[in-house]
Amino acid sequence: MQDGTLISPGHFPETTPIVDQPVSAPRGDVFAANCPTRQLLDRIGDKWSVLILTLLGEETMRFNELKRRVDGVSQKMLSQTLRTLERDGLAFRTARPTVPVTVSYSITPLGRELLGAMQLLIDWAETRMADVSAAQRDYDRRLDMALT
């Protein structure tokens, strides 16, 4: 653990190290709750991790800059997400001995590799949003007709 990094006494089960968990589900059984792959996908698939990793892929950032850039994230969620990303080896926390201490976050090589894979999904979402919006309007229209 990096000097100055604290694990809060109430850290969440989803941040439990994957290597310490018994692997009773066969590899690739992502539908099983105890599958390590599923656990990692759950963590990197949350709504804040993708946004934070995308920003860290652009540049190293301080906490408050991340908070300003990620619209809607609370200080608590940003802190928890950064801690989890750091713990999973996807983000790196650097503390500089200034008064007050200067803390910044950057993406790790592992995080950059993940970001490359996520970029395909981001690109798909950006190109297909019009199609998704049209499908939502059609669905809502059918639902309205069925209720009337």
mmCIF file of N, CA and C in Angstrom:
data_model
loop_
_atom_site.group_PDB
_atom_site.id
_atom_site.type_symbol
_atom_site.label_atom_id
_atom_site.label_comp_id
_atom_site.label_asym_id
_atom_site.label_seq_id
_atom_site.Cartn_x
_atom_site.Cartn_y
_atom_site.Cartn_z
ATOM 1 N N MET A 1 0.856 -1.175 0.000
ATOM 2 C CA MET A 1 0.000 0.000 0.000
ATOM 3 C C MET A 1 0.896 1.230 0.000
ATOM 4 N N GLN A 2 0.534 2.216 -0.794
ATOM 5 C CA GLN A 2 1.301 3.449 -0.893
ATOM 6 C C GLN A 2 1.211 4.224 0.414
ATOM 7 N N ASP A 3 2.345 4.830 0.810
ATOM 8 C CA ASP A 3 2.364 5.618 2.028
ATOM 9 C C ASP A 3 1.307 6.706 1.952
ATOM 10 N N GLY A 4 0.521 6.837 2.994
ATOM 11 C CA GLY A 4 -0.522 7.857 3.029
ATOM 12 C C GLY A 4 -1.862 7.375 2.512
ATOM 13 N N THR A 5 -1.930 6.151 1.991
ATOM 14 C CA THR A 5 -3.186 5.606 1.502
ATOM 15 C C THR A 5 -3.851 4.826 2.613
ATOM 16 N N LEU A 6 -5.094 5.119 2.868
ATOM 17 C CA LEU A 6 -5.818 4.462 3.946
ATOM 18 C C LEU A 6 -6.886 3.549 3.383
ATOM 19 N N ILE A 7 -7.043 2.415 3.986
ATOM 20 C CA ILE A 7 -8.183 1.556 3.687
ATOM 21 C C ILE A 7 -9.178 1.834 4.800
ATOM 22 N N SER A 8 -10.338 2.345 4.428
ATOM 23 C CA SER A 8 -11.310 2.694 5.452
ATOM 24 C C SER A 8 -11.833 1.427 6.108
ATOM 25 N N PRO A 9 -12.145 1.511 7.412
ATOM 26 C CA PRO A 9 -12.627 0.327 8.112
ATOM 27 C C PRO A 9 -13.893 -0.246 7.509
ATOM 28 N N GLY A 10 -14.673 0.566 6.837
ATOM 29 C CA GLY A 10 -15.916 0.087 6.258
ATOM 30 C C GLY A 10 -15.822 -0.124 4.762
ATOM 31 N N HIS A 11 -14.632 -0.520 4.253
ATOM 32 C CA HIS A 11 -14.535 -0.672 2.806
ATOM 33 C C HIS A 11 -15.504 -1.743 2.328
ATOM 34 N N PHE A 12 -15.958 -1.566 1.123
ATOM 35 C CA PHE A 12 -17.039 -2.377 0.595
ATOM 36 C C PHE A 12 -16.561 -3.726 0.103
ATOM 37 N N PRO A 13 -17.404 -4.752 0.165
ATOM 38 C CA PRO A 13 -17.023 -6.089 -0.266
ATOM 39 C C PRO A 13 -16.540 -6.124 -1.711
ATOM 40 N N GLU A 14 -17.062 -5.242 -2.568
ATOM 41 C CA GLU A 14 -16.649 -5.275 -3.959
ATOM 42 C C GLU A 14 -15.192 -4.865 -4.131
ATOM 43 N N THR A 15 -14.574 -4.325 -3.082
ATOM 44 C CA THR A 15 -13.166 -3.973 -3.181
ATOM 45 C C THR A 15 -12.268 -5.044 -2.567
ATOM 46 N N THR A 16 -12.858 -6.175 -2.173
ATOM 47 C CA THR A 16 -12.071 -7.277 -1.628
ATOM 48 C C THR A 16 -11.162 -7.805 -2.730
ATOM 49 N N PRO A 17 -9.910 -8.077 -2.416
ATOM 50 C CA PRO A 17 -8.995 -8.541 -3.460
ATOM 51 C C PRO A 17 -9.495 -9.812 -4.119
ATOM 52 N N ILE A 18 -9.416 -9.829 -5.413
ATOM 53 C CA ILE A 18 -9.870 -10.986 -6.179
ATOM 54 C C ILE A 18 -9.033 -12.213 -5.827
ATOM 55 N N VAL A 19 -7.727 -12.034 -5.643
ATOM 56 C CA VAL A 19 -6.852 -13.173 -5.385
ATOM 57 C C VAL A 19 -7.131 -13.821 -4.038
ATOM 58 N N ASP A 20 -7.712 -13.107 -3.087
ATOM 59 C CA ASP A 20 -7.989 -13.661 -1.771
ATOM 60 C C ASP A 20 -9.323 -14.404 -1.710
ATOM 61 N N GLN A 21 -10.087 -14.337 -2.770
ATOM 62 C CA GLN A 21 -11.400 -14.951 -2.740
ATOM 63 C C GLN A 21 -11.322 -16.371 -3.300
ATOM 64 N N PRO A 22 -12.056 -17.299 -2.678
ATOM 65 C CA PRO A 22 -12.058 -18.660 -3.217
ATOM 66 C C PRO A 22 -12.709 -18.679 -4.585
ATOM 67 N N VAL A 23 -12.098 -19.370 -5.493
ATOM 68 C CA VAL A 23 -12.644 -19.446 -6.843
ATOM 69 C C VAL A 23 -13.314 -20.800 -6.989
ATOM 70 N N SER A 24 -14.620 -20.820 -6.732
ATOM 71 C CA SER A 24 -15.337 -22.076 -6.857
ATOM 72 C C SER A 24 -16.113 -22.136 -8.162
ATOM 73 N N ALA A 25 -16.302 -20.980 -8.800
ATOM 74 C CA ALA A 25 -16.986 -20.971 -10.089
ATOM 75 C C ALA A 25 -15.959 -21.249 -11.182
ATOM 76 N N PRO A 26 -16.340 -22.021 -12.183
ATOM 77 C CA PRO A 26 -15.408 -22.280 -13.280
ATOM 78 C C PRO A 26 -15.059 -20.983 -13.998
ATOM 79 N N ARG A 27 -13.840 -20.910 -14.511
ATOM 80 C CA ARG A 27 -13.418 -19.727 -15.254
ATOM 81 C C ARG A 27 -14.366 -19.510 -16.414
ATOM 82 N N GLY A 28 -14.783 -18.267 -16.567
ATOM 83 C CA GLY A 28 -15.683 -17.946 -17.653
ATOM 84 C C GLY A 28 -17.152 -18.007 -17.270
ATOM 85 N N ASP A 29 -17.467 -18.433 -16.058
ATOM 86 C CA ASP A 29 -18.854 -18.474 -15.620
ATOM 87 C C ASP A 29 -19.209 -17.117 -15.020
ATOM 88 N N VAL A 30 -19.286 -16.106 -15.876
ATOM 89 C CA VAL A 30 -19.494 -14.738 -15.405
ATOM 90 C C VAL A 30 -20.876 -14.525 -14.798
ATOM 91 N N PHE A 31 -21.744 -15.513 -14.865
ATOM 92 C CA PHE A 31 -23.070 -15.392 -14.267
ATOM 93 C C PHE A 31 -23.045 -15.760 -12.787
ATOM 94 N N ALA A 32 -21.973 -16.406 -12.334
ATOM 95 C CA ALA A 32 -21.843 -16.786 -10.931
ATOM 96 C C ALA A 32 -21.305 -15.596 -10.136
ATOM 97 N N ALA A 33 -21.923 -15.327 -8.983
ATOM 98 C CA ALA A 33 -21.545 -14.169 -8.167
ATOM 99 C C ALA A 33 -20.092 -14.224 -7.707
ATOM 100 N N ASN A 34 -19.541 -15.419 -7.529
ATOM 101 C CA ASN A 34 -18.170 -15.530 -7.035
ATOM 102 C C ASN A 34 -17.133 -15.643 -8.153
ATOM 103 N N CYS A 35 -17.526 -15.408 -9.386
ATOM 104 C CA CYS A 35 -16.588 -15.456 -10.509
ATOM 105 C C CYS A 35 -15.697 -14.205 -10.463
ATOM 106 N N PRO A 36 -14.382 -14.364 -10.402
ATOM 107 C CA PRO A 36 -13.481 -13.206 -10.357
ATOM 108 C C PRO A 36 -13.643 -12.278 -11.562
ATOM 109 N N THR A 37 -13.893 -12.846 -12.718
ATOM 110 C CA THR A 37 -14.095 -12.017 -13.906
ATOM 111 C C THR A 37 -15.330 -11.139 -13.734
ATOM 112 N N ARG A 38 -16.406 -11.718 -13.243
ATOM 113 C CA ARG A 38 -17.628 -10.940 -13.008
ATOM 114 C C ARG A 38 -17.381 -9.830 -11.999
ATOM 115 N N GLN A 39 -16.664 -10.142 -10.938
ATOM 116 C CA GLN A 39 -16.395 -9.145 -9.915
ATOM 117 C C GLN A 39 -15.611 -7.965 -10.482
ATOM 118 N N LEU A 40 -14.635 -8.253 -11.327
ATOM 119 C CA LEU A 40 -13.867 -7.175 -11.953
ATOM 120 C C LEU A 40 -14.743 -6.402 -12.940
ATOM 121 N N LEU A 41 -15.548 -7.099 -13.719
ATOM 122 C CA LEU A 41 -16.447 -6.421 -14.659
ATOM 123 C C LEU A 41 -17.452 -5.537 -13.923
ATOM 124 N N ASP A 42 -17.950 -6.000 -12.791
ATOM 125 C CA ASP A 42 -18.875 -5.182 -11.997
ATOM 126 C C ASP A 42 -18.215 -3.881 -11.572
ATOM 127 N N ARG A 43 -16.953 -3.968 -11.166
ATOM 128 C CA ARG A 43 -16.263 -2.770 -10.682
ATOM 129 C C ARG A 43 -15.924 -1.814 -11.815
ATOM 130 N N ILE A 44 -15.403 -2.329 -12.913
ATOM 131 C CA ILE A 44 -15.016 -1.419 -14.000
ATOM 132 C C ILE A 44 -16.206 -0.989 -14.839
ATOM 133 N N GLY A 45 -17.343 -1.665 -14.654
ATOM 134 C CA GLY A 45 -18.528 -1.318 -15.421
ATOM 135 C C GLY A 45 -19.457 -0.343 -14.724
ATOM 136 N N ASP A 46 -19.075 0.116 -13.539
ATOM 137 C CA ASP A 46 -19.954 1.080 -12.874
ATOM 138 C C ASP A 46 -19.881 2.419 -13.601
ATOM 139 N N LYS A 47 -20.836 3.283 -13.344
ATOM 140 C CA LYS A 47 -20.936 4.506 -14.140
ATOM 141 C C LYS A 47 -19.804 5.484 -13.915
ATOM 142 N N TRP A 48 -19.135 5.439 -12.770
ATOM 143 C CA TRP A 48 -18.076 6.416 -12.503
ATOM 144 C C TRP A 48 -16.714 5.956 -13.000
ATOM 145 N N SER A 49 -16.417 4.675 -12.923
ATOM 146 C CA SER A 49 -15.089 4.181 -13.311
ATOM 147 C C SER A 49 -14.753 4.506 -14.756
ATOM 148 N N VAL A 50 -15.700 4.300 -15.646
ATOM 149 C CA VAL A 50 -15.463 4.559 -17.071
ATOM 150 C C VAL A 50 -15.130 6.028 -17.291
ATOM 151 N N LEU A 51 -15.909 6.910 -16.677
ATOM 152 C CA LEU A 51 -15.686 8.345 -16.856
ATOM 153 C C LEU A 51 -14.351 8.785 -16.265
ATOM 154 N N ILE A 52 -14.024 8.292 -15.092
ATOM 155 C CA ILE A 52 -12.770 8.676 -14.428
ATOM 156 C C ILE A 52 -11.568 8.158 -15.212
ATOM 157 N N LEU A 53 -11.617 6.907 -15.637
ATOM 158 C CA LEU A 53 -10.503 6.361 -16.419
ATOM 159 C C LEU A 53 -10.330 7.109 -17.736
ATOM 160 N N THR A 54 -11.433 7.501 -18.355
ATOM 161 C CA THR A 54 -11.347 8.261 -19.604
ATOM 162 C C THR A 54 -10.622 9.582 -19.377
ATOM 163 N N LEU A 55 -10.960 10.280 -18.303
ATOM 164 C CA LEU A 55 -10.285 11.545 -17.996
ATOM 165 C C LEU A 55 -8.812 11.328 -17.650
ATOM 166 N N LEU A 56 -8.513 10.311 -16.855
ATOM 167 C CA LEU A 56 -7.126 10.037 -16.492
ATOM 168 C C LEU A 56 -6.314 9.586 -17.703
ATOM 169 N N GLY A 57 -6.995 9.038 -18.699
ATOM 170 C CA GLY A 57 -6.315 8.674 -19.942
ATOM 171 C C GLY A 57 -5.850 9.893 -20.717
ATOM 172 N N GLU A 58 -6.501 11.031 -20.481
ATOM 173 C CA GLU A 58 -6.115 12.276 -21.139
ATOM 174 C C GLU A 58 -4.946 12.946 -20.433
ATOM 175 N N GLU A 59 -4.977 12.940 -19.086
ATOM 176 C CA GLU A 59 -3.918 13.600 -18.317
ATOM 177 C C GLU A 59 -4.022 13.248 -16.839
ATOM 178 N N THR A 60 -2.937 13.483 -16.121
ATOM 179 C CA THR A 60 -2.927 13.342 -14.669
ATOM 180 C C THR A 60 -3.784 14.458 -14.092
ATOM 181 N N MET A 61 -4.580 14.127 -13.081
ATOM 182 C CA MET A 61 -5.492 15.129 -12.517
ATOM 183 C C MET A 61 -5.517 15.052 -11.004
ATOM 184 N N ARG A 62 -5.797 16.183 -10.409
ATOM 185 C CA ARG A 62 -6.015 16.246 -8.967
ATOM 186 C C ARG A 62 -7.481 15.943 -8.681
ATOM 187 N N PHE A 63 -7.770 15.598 -7.433
ATOM 188 C CA PHE A 63 -9.102 15.186 -7.017
ATOM 189 C C PHE A 63 -10.167 16.218 -7.391
ATOM 190 N N ASN A 64 -9.955 17.476 -7.023
ATOM 191 C CA ASN A 64 -10.977 18.502 -7.271
ATOM 192 C C ASN A 64 -11.198 18.754 -8.753
ATOM 193 N N GLU A 65 -10.153 18.590 -9.546
ATOM 194 C CA GLU A 65 -10.316 18.742 -10.991
ATOM 195 C C GLU A 65 -11.185 17.613 -11.540
ATOM 196 N N LEU A 66 -10.952 16.395 -11.061
ATOM 197 C CA LEU A 66 -11.803 15.268 -11.460
ATOM 198 C C LEU A 66 -13.243 15.521 -11.043
ATOM 199 N N LYS A 67 -13.434 16.001 -9.821
ATOM 200 C CA LYS A 67 -14.786 16.267 -9.313
ATOM 201 C C LYS A 67 -15.500 17.309 -10.172
ATOM 202 N N ARG A 68 -14.778 18.337 -10.596
ATOM 203 C CA ARG A 68 -15.381 19.369 -11.465
ATOM 204 C C ARG A 68 -15.736 18.806 -12.846
ATOM 205 N N ARG A 69 -14.903 17.926 -13.357
ATOM 206 C CA ARG A 69 -15.101 17.419 -14.720
ATOM 207 C C ARG A 69 -16.170 16.328 -14.816
ATOM 208 N N VAL A 70 -16.344 15.541 -13.753
ATOM 209 C CA VAL A 70 -17.323 14.444 -13.790
ATOM 210 C C VAL A 70 -18.619 14.953 -13.172
ATOM 211 N N ASP A 71 -19.487 15.433 -14.006
ATOM 212 C CA ASP A 71 -20.743 16.028 -13.557
ATOM 213 C C ASP A 71 -21.580 15.003 -12.787
ATOM 214 N N GLY A 72 -21.993 15.391 -11.578
ATOM 215 C CA GLY A 72 -22.896 14.559 -10.798
ATOM 216 C C GLY A 72 -22.234 13.630 -9.802
ATOM 217 N N VAL A 73 -20.923 13.452 -9.848
ATOM 218 C CA VAL A 73 -20.275 12.545 -8.901
ATOM 219 C C VAL A 73 -20.109 13.259 -7.562
ATOM 220 N N SER A 74 -20.436 12.550 -6.501
ATOM 221 C CA SER A 74 -20.252 13.120 -5.163
ATOM 222 C C SER A 74 -18.799 12.926 -4.742
ATOM 223 N N GLN A 75 -18.394 13.682 -3.761
ATOM 224 C CA GLN A 75 -17.031 13.558 -3.243
ATOM 225 C C GLN A 75 -16.794 12.139 -2.724
ATOM 226 N N LYS A 76 -17.800 11.596 -2.033
ATOM 227 C CA LYS A 76 -17.685 10.247 -1.485
ATOM 228 C C LYS A 76 -17.520 9.205 -2.592
ATOM 229 N N MET A 77 -18.343 9.278 -3.641
ATOM 230 C CA MET A 77 -18.263 8.302 -4.729
ATOM 231 C C MET A 77 -16.963 8.434 -5.506
ATOM 232 N N LEU A 78 -16.516 9.666 -5.715
ATOM 233 C CA LEU A 78 -15.253 9.870 -6.418
ATOM 234 C C LEU A 78 -14.111 9.265 -5.614
ATOM 235 N N SER A 79 -14.111 9.507 -4.317
ATOM 236 C CA SER A 79 -13.071 8.972 -3.447
ATOM 237 C C SER A 79 -13.086 7.444 -3.448
ATOM 238 N N GLN A 80 -14.266 6.849 -3.323
ATOM 239 C CA GLN A 80 -14.383 5.380 -3.325
ATOM 240 C C GLN A 80 -13.943 4.799 -4.662
ATOM 241 N N THR A 81 -14.359 5.437 -5.747
ATOM 242 C CA THR A 81 -14.016 4.921 -7.072
ATOM 243 C C THR A 81 -12.523 5.020 -7.322
ATOM 244 N N LEU A 82 -11.919 6.143 -6.967
ATOM 245 C CA LEU A 82 -10.469 6.285 -7.132
ATOM 246 C C LEU A 82 -9.715 5.252 -6.306
ATOM 247 N N ARG A 83 -10.171 5.015 -5.091
ATOM 248 C CA ARG A 83 -9.532 4.025 -4.217
ATOM 249 C C ARG A 83 -9.625 2.634 -4.855
ATOM 250 N N THR A 84 -10.786 2.302 -5.392
ATOM 251 C CA THR A 84 -10.968 0.999 -6.034
ATOM 252 C C THR A 84 -10.114 0.878 -7.292
ATOM 253 N N LEU A 85 -10.077 1.926 -8.106
ATOM 254 C CA LEU A 85 -9.251 1.897 -9.316
ATOM 255 C C LEU A 85 -7.774 1.746 -8.961
ATOM 256 N N GLU A 86 -7.363 2.421 -7.901
ATOM 257 C CA GLU A 86 -5.974 2.301 -7.451
ATOM 258 C C GLU A 86 -5.704 0.879 -6.958
ATOM 259 N N ARG A 87 -6.615 0.352 -6.194
ATOM 260 C CA ARG A 87 -6.455 -0.998 -5.636
ATOM 261 C C ARG A 87 -6.386 -2.065 -6.719
ATOM 262 N N ASP A 88 -7.154 -1.856 -7.803
ATOM 263 C CA ASP A 88 -7.167 -2.816 -8.909
ATOM 264 C C ASP A 88 -6.013 -2.597 -9.890
ATOM 265 N N GLY A 89 -5.162 -1.599 -9.619
ATOM 266 C CA GLY A 89 -4.010 -1.370 -10.480
ATOM 267 C C GLY A 89 -4.316 -0.591 -11.742
ATOM 268 N N LEU A 90 -5.455 0.102 -11.765
ATOM 269 C CA LEU A 90 -5.865 0.838 -12.965
ATOM 270 C C LEU A 90 -5.536 2.322 -12.872
ATOM 271 N N ALA A 91 -5.395 2.834 -11.668
ATOM 272 C CA ALA A 91 -5.035 4.238 -11.445
ATOM 273 C C ALA A 91 -3.932 4.274 -10.397
ATOM 274 N N PHE A 92 -3.151 5.346 -10.449
ATOM 275 C CA PHE A 92 -2.041 5.511 -9.516
ATOM 276 C C PHE A 92 -2.200 6.830 -8.787
ATOM 277 N N ARG A 93 -2.019 6.792 -7.480
ATOM 278 C CA ARG A 93 -2.133 7.977 -6.626
ATOM 279 C C ARG A 93 -0.741 8.446 -6.259
ATOM 280 N N THR A 94 -0.478 9.731 -6.480
ATOM 281 C CA THR A 94 0.812 10.311 -6.111
ATOM 282 C C THR A 94 0.570 11.428 -5.111
ATOM 283 N N ALA A 95 1.230 11.335 -3.969
ATOM 284 C CA ALA A 95 1.134 12.377 -2.940
ATOM 285 C C ALA A 95 2.482 13.086 -2.872
ATOM 286 N N ARG A 96 2.455 14.414 -3.021
ATOM 287 C CA ARG A 96 3.676 15.210 -2.932
ATOM 288 C C ARG A 96 3.706 15.926 -1.585
ATOM 289 N N PRO A 97 4.874 15.929 -0.939
ATOM 290 C CA PRO A 97 4.968 16.511 0.408
ATOM 291 C C PRO A 97 4.975 18.046 0.397
ATOM 292 N N THR A 98 3.824 18.616 0.108
ATOM 293 C CA THR A 98 3.659 20.065 0.164
ATOM 294 C C THR A 98 2.719 20.367 1.321
ATOM 295 N N VAL A 99 2.496 21.634 1.586
ATOM 296 C CA VAL A 99 1.554 22.013 2.645
ATOM 297 C C VAL A 99 0.421 22.802 1.998
ATOM 298 N N PRO A 100 -0.804 22.276 1.920
ATOM 299 C CA PRO A 100 -1.176 20.898 2.263
ATOM 300 C C PRO A 100 -0.624 19.920 1.222
ATOM 301 N N VAL A 101 -0.715 18.633 1.515
ATOM 302 C CA VAL A 101 -0.216 17.596 0.610
ATOM 303 C C VAL A 101 -0.925 17.708 -0.732
ATOM 304 N N THR A 102 -0.161 17.611 -1.816
ATOM 305 C CA THR A 102 -0.716 17.640 -3.167
ATOM 306 C C THR A 102 -0.886 16.203 -3.638
ATOM 307 N N VAL A 103 -2.113 15.819 -3.951
ATOM 308 C CA VAL A 103 -2.403 14.461 -4.412
ATOM 309 C C VAL A 103 -2.918 14.531 -5.838
ATOM 310 N N SER A 104 -2.353 13.698 -6.693
ATOM 311 C CA SER A 104 -2.838 13.622 -8.066
ATOM 312 C C SER A 104 -3.005 12.154 -8.449
ATOM 313 N N TYR A 105 -3.795 11.944 -9.492
ATOM 314 C CA TYR A 105 -4.101 10.600 -9.965
ATOM 315 C C TYR A 105 -3.755 10.497 -11.436
ATOM 316 N N SER A 106 -3.234 9.341 -11.811
ATOM 317 C CA SER A 106 -2.908 9.092 -13.209
ATOM 318 C C SER A 106 -3.321 7.668 -13.560
ATOM 319 N N ILE A 107 -3.368 7.398 -14.840
ATOM 320 C CA ILE A 107 -3.738 6.064 -15.295
ATOM 321 C C ILE A 107 -2.474 5.202 -15.336
ATOM 322 N N THR A 108 -2.604 3.935 -15.022
ATOM 323 C CA THR A 108 -1.478 3.000 -15.083
ATOM 324 C C THR A 108 -1.456 2.351 -16.461
ATOM 325 N N PRO A 109 -0.381 1.648 -16.807
ATOM 326 C CA PRO A 109 -0.383 0.912 -18.084
ATOM 327 C C PRO A 109 -1.549 -0.074 -18.192
ATOM 328 N N LEU A 110 -1.884 -0.743 -17.096
ATOM 329 C CA LEU A 110 -3.021 -1.670 -17.096
ATOM 330 C C LEU A 110 -4.326 -0.907 -17.348
ATOM 331 N N GLY A 111 -4.467 0.256 -16.711
ATOM 332 C CA GLY A 111 -5.646 1.094 -16.923
ATOM 333 C C GLY A 111 -5.731 1.594 -18.353
ATOM 334 N N ARG A 112 -4.585 1.949 -18.940
ATOM 335 C CA ARG A 112 -4.563 2.426 -20.331
ATOM 336 C C ARG A 112 -4.988 1.306 -21.282
ATOM 337 N N GLU A 113 -4.555 0.085 -20.979
ATOM 338 C CA GLU A 113 -4.958 -1.063 -21.795
ATOM 339 C C GLU A 113 -6.477 -1.261 -21.710
ATOM 340 N N LEU A 114 -7.028 -1.166 -20.513
ATOM 341 C CA LEU A 114 -8.474 -1.273 -20.334
ATOM 342 C C LEU A 114 -9.191 -0.146 -21.061
ATOM 343 N N LEU A 115 -8.652 1.050 -20.977
ATOM 344 C CA LEU A 115 -9.258 2.203 -21.650
ATOM 345 C C LEU A 115 -9.323 1.977 -23.155
ATOM 346 N N GLY A 116 -8.294 1.343 -23.717
ATOM 347 C CA GLY A 116 -8.315 1.015 -25.146
ATOM 348 C C GLY A 116 -9.491 0.113 -25.491
ATOM 349 N N ALA A 117 -9.733 -0.880 -24.646
ATOM 350 C CA ALA A 117 -10.871 -1.782 -24.872
ATOM 351 C C ALA A 117 -12.194 -1.043 -24.682
ATOM 352 N N MET A 118 -12.262 -0.178 -23.678
ATOM 353 C CA MET A 118 -13.493 0.569 -23.410
ATOM 354 C C MET A 118 -13.777 1.590 -24.513
ATOM 355 N N GLN A 119 -12.729 2.058 -25.172
ATOM 356 C CA GLN A 119 -12.913 3.066 -26.216
ATOM 357 C C GLN A 119 -13.800 2.540 -27.340
ATOM 358 N N LEU A 120 -13.723 1.257 -27.629
ATOM 359 C CA LEU A 120 -14.606 0.659 -28.634
ATOM 360 C C LEU A 120 -16.070 0.814 -28.227
ATOM 361 N N LEU A 121 -16.354 0.582 -26.961
ATOM 362 C CA LEU A 121 -17.715 0.730 -26.445
ATOM 363 C C LEU A 121 -18.149 2.195 -26.463
ATOM 364 N N ILE A 122 -17.253 3.082 -26.072
ATOM 365 C CA ILE A 122 -17.551 4.519 -26.086
ATOM 366 C C ILE A 122 -17.844 4.981 -27.514
ATOM 367 N N ASP A 123 -17.014 4.548 -28.460
ATOM 368 C CA ASP A 123 -17.220 4.913 -29.866
ATOM 369 C C ASP A 123 -18.560 4.387 -30.377
ATOM 370 N N TRP A 124 -18.892 3.129 -30.014
ATOM 371 C CA TRP A 124 -20.171 2.558 -30.434
ATOM 372 C C TRP A 124 -21.319 3.394 -29.889
ATOM 373 N N ALA A 125 -21.244 3.752 -28.600
ATOM 374 C CA ALA A 125 -22.317 4.536 -27.977
ATOM 375 C C ALA A 125 -22.477 5.886 -28.670
ATOM 376 N N GLU A 126 -21.362 6.520 -29.005
ATOM 377 C CA GLU A 126 -21.444 7.825 -29.663
ATOM 378 C C GLU A 126 -22.037 7.721 -31.065
ATOM 379 N N THR A 127 -21.711 6.649 -31.786
ATOM 380 C CA THR A 127 -22.240 6.512 -33.149
ATOM 381 C C THR A 127 -23.659 5.984 -33.189
ATOM 382 N N ARG A 128 -24.073 5.234 -32.187
ATOM 383 C CA ARG A 128 -25.387 4.593 -32.203
ATOM 384 C C ARG A 128 -26.423 5.260 -31.309
ATOM 385 N N MET A 129 -26.089 6.373 -30.678
ATOM 386 C CA MET A 129 -27.033 7.022 -29.767
ATOM 387 C C MET A 129 -28.326 7.417 -30.475
ATOM 388 N N ALA A 130 -28.240 7.861 -31.711
ATOM 389 C CA ALA A 130 -29.456 8.220 -32.453
ATOM 390 C C ALA A 130 -30.356 6.991 -32.635
ATOM 391 N N ASP A 131 -29.759 5.835 -32.921
ATOM 392 C CA ASP A 131 -30.538 4.604 -33.083
ATOM 393 C C ASP A 131 -31.186 4.189 -31.762
ATOM 394 N N VAL A 132 -30.453 4.332 -30.671
ATOM 395 C CA VAL A 132 -30.984 3.993 -29.356
ATOM 396 C C VAL A 132 -32.129 4.940 -28.996
ATOM 397 N N SER A 133 -31.956 6.232 -29.268
ATOM 398 C CA SER A 133 -33.019 7.207 -29.002
ATOM 399 C C SER A 133 -34.273 6.890 -29.804
ATOM 400 N N ALA A 134 -34.105 6.509 -31.058
ATOM 401 C CA ALA A 134 -35.252 6.148 -31.899
ATOM 402 C C ALA A 134 -35.956 4.911 -31.336
ATOM 403 N N ALA A 135 -35.181 3.917 -30.895
ATOM 404 C CA ALA A 135 -35.769 2.710 -30.307
ATOM 405 C C ALA A 135 -36.529 3.054 -29.027
ATOM 406 N N GLN A 136 -35.990 3.956 -28.228
ATOM 407 C CA GLN A 136 -36.676 4.370 -26.996
ATOM 408 C C GLN A 136 -37.994 5.071 -27.305
ATOM 409 N N ARG A 137 -37.989 5.953 -28.306
ATOM 410 C CA ARG A 137 -39.232 6.641 -28.691
ATOM 411 C C ARG A 137 -40.269 5.640 -29.187
ATOM 412 N N ASP A 138 -39.846 4.677 -30.014
ATOM 413 C CA ASP A 138 -40.762 3.646 -30.511
ATOM 414 C C ASP A 138 -41.342 2.831 -29.355
ATOM 415 N N TYR A 139 -40.506 2.441 -28.438
ATOM 416 C CA TYR A 139 -40.948 1.664 -27.279
ATOM 417 C C TYR A 139 -41.970 2.464 -26.473
ATOM 418 N N ASP A 140 -41.635 3.726 -26.176
ATOM 419 C CA ASP A 140 -42.534 4.575 -25.392
ATOM 420 C C ASP A 140 -43.875 4.746 -26.110
ATOM 421 N N ARG A 141 -43.863 4.901 -27.425
ATOM 422 C CA ARG A 141 -45.091 5.026 -28.209
ATOM 423 C C ARG A 141 -45.930 3.759 -28.095
ATOM 424 N N ARG A 142 -45.292 2.601 -28.250
ATOM 425 C CA ARG A 142 -46.018 1.325 -28.121
ATOM 426 C C ARG A 142 -46.581 1.151 -26.727
ATOM 427 N N LEU A 143 -45.822 1.534 -25.722
ATOM 428 C CA LEU A 143 -46.284 1.411 -24.344
ATOM 429 C C LEU A 143 -47.475 2.344 -24.096
ATOM 430 N N ASP A 144 -47.388 3.568 -24.595
ATOM 431 C CA ASP A 144 -48.507 4.520 -24.441
ATOM 432 C C ASP A 144 -49.758 3.973 -25.113
ATOM 433 N N MET A 145 -49.603 3.394 -26.303
ATOM 434 C CA MET A 145 -50.760 2.844 -27.028
ATOM 435 C C MET A 145 -51.364 1.655 -26.272
ATOM 436 N N ALA A 146 -50.533 0.840 -25.651
ATOM 437 C CA ALA A 146 -51.019 -0.322 -24.938
ATOM 438 C C ALA A 146 -51.752 0.065 -23.652
ATOM 439 N N LEU A 147 -51.352 1.204 -23.070
ATOM 440 C CA LEU A 147 -51.982 1.653 -21.825
ATOM 441 C C LEU A 147 -53.279 2.428 -22.069
ATOM 442 N N THR A 148 -53.488 2.897 -23.292
ATOM 443 C CA THR A 148 -54.713 3.672 -23.563
ATOM 444 C C THR A 148 -55.793 2.834 -24.145
#
